Amino acid sequence: MAEELQIESAASKDEIYRQLLPQLSALTTGEANLTANLANLAAALHQTFKWWWVGFYLVDGDELVLGPFQGPIACTRIKKGKGVCGTAWAERRSLLVPDVDQFPGHIACSSLSVSEIVVPFYTPDGQVAGVLDVDSERYDTLDATDVGHLEKVAELLTTLL
Ligand code: SME
């Protein structure tokens, strides 16, 4: 695996993801340790998109527990059905929240985060294993393009569990 990510500087967001995804796969291929892989994925996504916060929560019983991330300190436990993360888990679907103040029950780990995407990822037998969470301090950065490609990252995660 190359030591640095190779992304064309003038690429569109869609193209950046197209260039990044095979590199995320290469970054994790051959490494069996989940913590190491999640840590590198969080770092690669953060380095590429400069989001306020990006990381993982992992299912543990009836809660999500904080996993590897990049960004400010965050809430460590979220109950199933609570917040954006717990709702994405309970409903087994990605959630794009353009304005967190409009999402009832949003859990504000940081008052500077204003928009959010949460994408569940699954075990090979279809159980939610955790969620990928992206937070932005801007209203205009996260959209359906991100959701579509982050769901591809979630598919990669299934192969790493
Ligand atoms: N905002 C999330 C909590 C996690 S932090 O954003 C890192 C939620 O409502 O579930």
Tab-separated table of C-alpha atoms and ligand atoms in Angstrom:
chain	number	residue	atom	x	y	z
A	1	MET	CA	0.000	0.000	0.000
A	2	ALA	CA	1.263	3.458	-0.908
A	3	GLU	CA	2.158	5.639	2.072
A	4	GLU	CA	0.115	8.519	0.760
A	5	LEU	CA	-3.305	8.766	-0.794
A	6	GLN	CA	-3.227	9.808	-4.436
A	7	ILE	CA	-6.119	12.133	-5.299
A	8	GLU	CA	-6.131	14.614	-8.199
A	9	SER	CA	-6.460	18.072	-6.721
A	10	ALA	CA	-8.944	19.379	-9.326
A	11	ALA	CA	-11.275	16.368	-9.136
A	12	SER	CA	-14.997	16.737	-8.433
A	13	LYS	CA	-16.354	15.208	-5.228
A	14	ASP	CA	-17.733	12.236	-7.138
A	15	GLU	CA	-14.352	11.717	-8.816
A	16	ILE	CA	-12.502	12.077	-5.515
A	17	TYR	CA	-14.581	9.214	-4.098
A	18	ARG	CA	-13.964	7.145	-7.248
A	19	GLN	CA	-10.235	7.614	-6.805
A	20	LEU	CA	-10.350	7.106	-3.048
A	21	LEU	CA	-12.429	3.934	-2.770
A	22	PRO	CA	-9.921	1.527	-4.385
A	23	GLN	CA	-7.241	3.047	-2.187
A	24	LEU	CA	-9.352	2.423	0.916
A	25	SER	CA	-9.692	-1.161	-0.202
A	26	ALA	CA	-5.933	-1.465	-0.741
A	27	LEU	CA	-5.272	0.190	2.612
A	28	THR	CA	-7.242	-2.457	4.474
A	29	THR	CA	-6.635	-5.559	2.357
A	30	GLY	CA	-4.485	-8.113	4.140
A	31	GLU	CA	-4.981	-6.547	7.570
A	32	ALA	CA	-7.226	-8.630	9.815
A	33	ASN	CA	-7.385	-6.233	12.771
A	34	LEU	CA	-10.665	-4.293	12.736
A	35	THR	CA	-9.452	-1.447	14.963
A	36	ALA	CA	-6.459	-0.838	12.715
A	37	ASN	CA	-8.628	-0.816	9.612
A	38	LEU	CA	-11.286	1.494	11.089
A	39	ALA	CA	-8.565	3.837	12.329
A	40	ASN	CA	-6.987	4.089	8.892
A	41	LEU	CA	-10.352	4.504	7.154
A	42	ALA	CA	-11.298	7.345	9.495
A	43	ALA	CA	-7.923	8.986	8.898
A	44	ALA	CA	-8.129	8.576	5.115
A	45	LEU	CA	-11.642	10.053	4.945
A	46	HIS	CA	-10.721	12.924	7.248
A	47	GLN	CA	-7.535	13.684	5.357
A	48	THR	CA	-9.405	13.692	2.049
A	49	PHE	CA	-12.519	15.664	2.936
A	50	LYS	CA	-11.393	17.696	5.983
A	51	TRP	CA	-14.702	17.064	7.717
A	52	TRP	CA	-15.204	18.299	11.267
A	53	TRP	CA	-15.552	14.738	12.565
A	54	VAL	CA	-15.582	11.304	10.982
A	55	GLY	CA	-15.557	7.965	12.703
A	56	PHE	CA	-17.247	4.772	13.687
A	57	TYR	CA	-19.618	3.556	16.365
A	58	LEU	CA	-19.787	-0.194	16.932
A	59	VAL	CA	-22.807	-2.190	18.126
A	60	ASP	CA	-22.354	-3.549	21.653
A	61	GLY	CA	-25.566	-5.072	23.057
A	62	ASP	CA	-28.275	-2.411	22.843
A	63	GLU	CA	-25.810	0.442	22.456
A	64	LEU	CA	-23.374	1.899	19.992
A	65	VAL	CA	-19.908	2.411	21.455
A	66	LEU	CA	-17.414	4.910	20.089
A	67	GLY	CA	-14.764	3.410	17.833
A	68	PRO	CA	-11.862	4.883	15.869
A	69	PHE	CA	-12.436	8.458	14.707
A	70	GLN	CA	-10.773	11.693	13.649
A	71	GLY	CA	-11.906	14.979	15.156
A	72	PRO	CA	-12.838	16.346	18.579
A	73	ILE	CA	-13.748	14.073	21.490
A	74	ALA	CA	-17.219	12.563	21.161
A	75	CYS	CA	-20.022	10.824	23.075
A	76	THR	CA	-18.951	7.284	23.925
A	77	ARG	CA	-22.331	5.477	24.065
A	78	ILE	CA	-25.559	5.909	22.101
A	79	LYS	CA	-28.664	3.765	22.698
A	80	LYS	CA	-30.401	2.026	19.822
A	81	GLY	CA	-33.007	4.398	18.392
A	82	LYS	CA	-31.402	7.518	19.930
A	83	GLY	CA	-29.819	10.369	18.007
A	84	VAL	CA	-28.987	10.180	14.337
A	85	CYS	CA	-26.643	7.234	14.875
A	86	GLY	CA	-29.036	5.139	16.938
A	87	THR	CA	-31.880	5.907	14.517
A	88	ALA	CA	-29.841	4.842	11.470
A	89	TRP	CA	-29.093	1.592	13.315
A	90	ALA	CA	-32.718	0.969	14.348
A	91	GLU	CA	-34.082	1.806	10.886
A	92	ARG	CA	-31.229	0.082	9.024
A	93	ARG	CA	-30.799	2.955	6.617
A	94	SER	CA	-28.496	5.853	5.861
A	95	LEU	CA	-29.556	9.258	7.195
A	96	LEU	CA	-28.579	12.556	5.613
A	97	VAL	CA	-29.260	15.412	8.037
A	98	PRO	CA	-28.588	18.774	6.337
A	99	ASP	CA	-29.425	20.705	9.537
A	100	VAL	CA	-29.050	18.847	12.815
A	101	ASP	CA	-31.406	21.277	14.582
A	102	GLN	CA	-34.198	19.873	12.400
A	103	PHE	CA	-33.577	16.273	13.549
A	104	PRO	CA	-35.565	15.517	16.722
A	105	GLY	CA	-33.301	13.895	19.298
A	106	HIS	CA	-30.043	14.757	17.580
A	107	ILE	CA	-27.187	14.227	20.040
A	108	ALA	CA	-24.855	17.219	19.977
A	109	CYS	CA	-21.372	15.928	20.746
A	110	SER	CA	-20.058	19.238	19.436
A	111	SER	CA	-22.052	22.455	19.129
A	112	LEU	CA	-20.011	23.318	16.030
A	113	SER	CA	-21.354	20.350	14.051
A	114	VAL	CA	-24.359	21.484	11.988
A	115	SER	CA	-24.927	18.720	9.438
A	116	GLU	CA	-24.407	14.988	9.514
A	117	ILE	CA	-24.505	11.706	7.598
A	118	VAL	CA	-24.799	8.323	9.287
A	119	VAL	CA	-24.433	5.112	7.297
A	120	PRO	CA	-24.921	1.695	8.905
A	121	PHE	CA	-22.644	-1.186	7.996
A	122	TYR	CA	-23.517	-4.834	8.262
A	123	THR	CA	-22.043	-8.198	9.174
A	124	PRO	CA	-21.935	-10.729	6.326
A	125	ASP	CA	-25.178	-12.232	7.705
A	126	GLY	CA	-26.983	-8.877	7.625
A	127	GLN	CA	-26.828	-7.655	11.236
A	128	VAL	CA	-25.941	-3.998	11.799
A	129	ALA	CA	-22.348	-4.080	13.073
A	130	GLY	CA	-21.982	-0.333	13.510
A	131	VAL	CA	-22.328	3.024	11.819
A	132	LEU	CA	-20.052	5.365	9.941
A	133	ASP	CA	-20.717	8.932	11.112
A	134	VAL	CA	-19.648	12.137	9.344
A	135	ASP	CA	-20.163	15.588	10.873
A	136	SER	CA	-19.640	18.904	9.144
A	137	GLU	CA	-19.383	22.396	10.610
A	138	ARG	CA	-20.924	23.692	7.352
A	139	TYR	CA	-24.444	23.367	5.944
A	140	ASP	CA	-23.435	22.962	2.310
A	141	THR	CA	-20.944	20.114	2.243
A	142	LEU	CA	-22.814	16.848	2.818
A	143	ASP	CA	-25.233	15.540	0.180
A	144	ALA	CA	-26.518	12.473	-1.648
A	145	THR	CA	-23.191	12.045	-3.462
A	146	ASP	CA	-21.534	11.498	-0.097
A	147	VAL	CA	-24.242	9.077	1.004
A	148	GLY	CA	-23.911	6.958	-2.142
A	149	HIS	CA	-20.159	6.633	-1.856
A	150	LEU	CA	-20.124	6.212	1.922
A	151	GLU	CA	-22.474	3.263	1.419
A	152	LYS	CA	-19.706	1.771	-0.755
A	153	VAL	CA	-17.328	2.250	2.177
A	154	ALA	CA	-19.911	0.437	4.321
A	155	GLU	CA	-19.860	-2.457	1.819
A	156	LEU	CA	-16.080	-2.586	2.127
A	157	LEU	CA	-16.491	-2.749	5.913
A	158	THR	CA	-18.605	-5.887	5.628
A	159	THR	CA	-15.629	-7.634	4.021
A	160	LEU	CA	-13.399	-6.585	6.922
A	161	LEU	CA	-15.535	-7.864	9.814
B	1	SME	N1	-24.704	13.462	16.414
B	1	SME	C1	-24.706	12.042	16.645
B	1	SME	C2	-23.840	11.670	17.808
B	1	SME	C3	-22.453	11.300	17.441
B	1	SME	S1	-21.487	12.608	17.145
B	1	SME	O1	-22.012	13.408	16.054
B	1	SME	C4	-19.903	12.193	16.860
B	1	SME	C5	-26.124	11.541	16.838
B	1	SME	O2	-27.062	12.335	16.910
B	1	SME	O3	-26.303	10.322	16.906
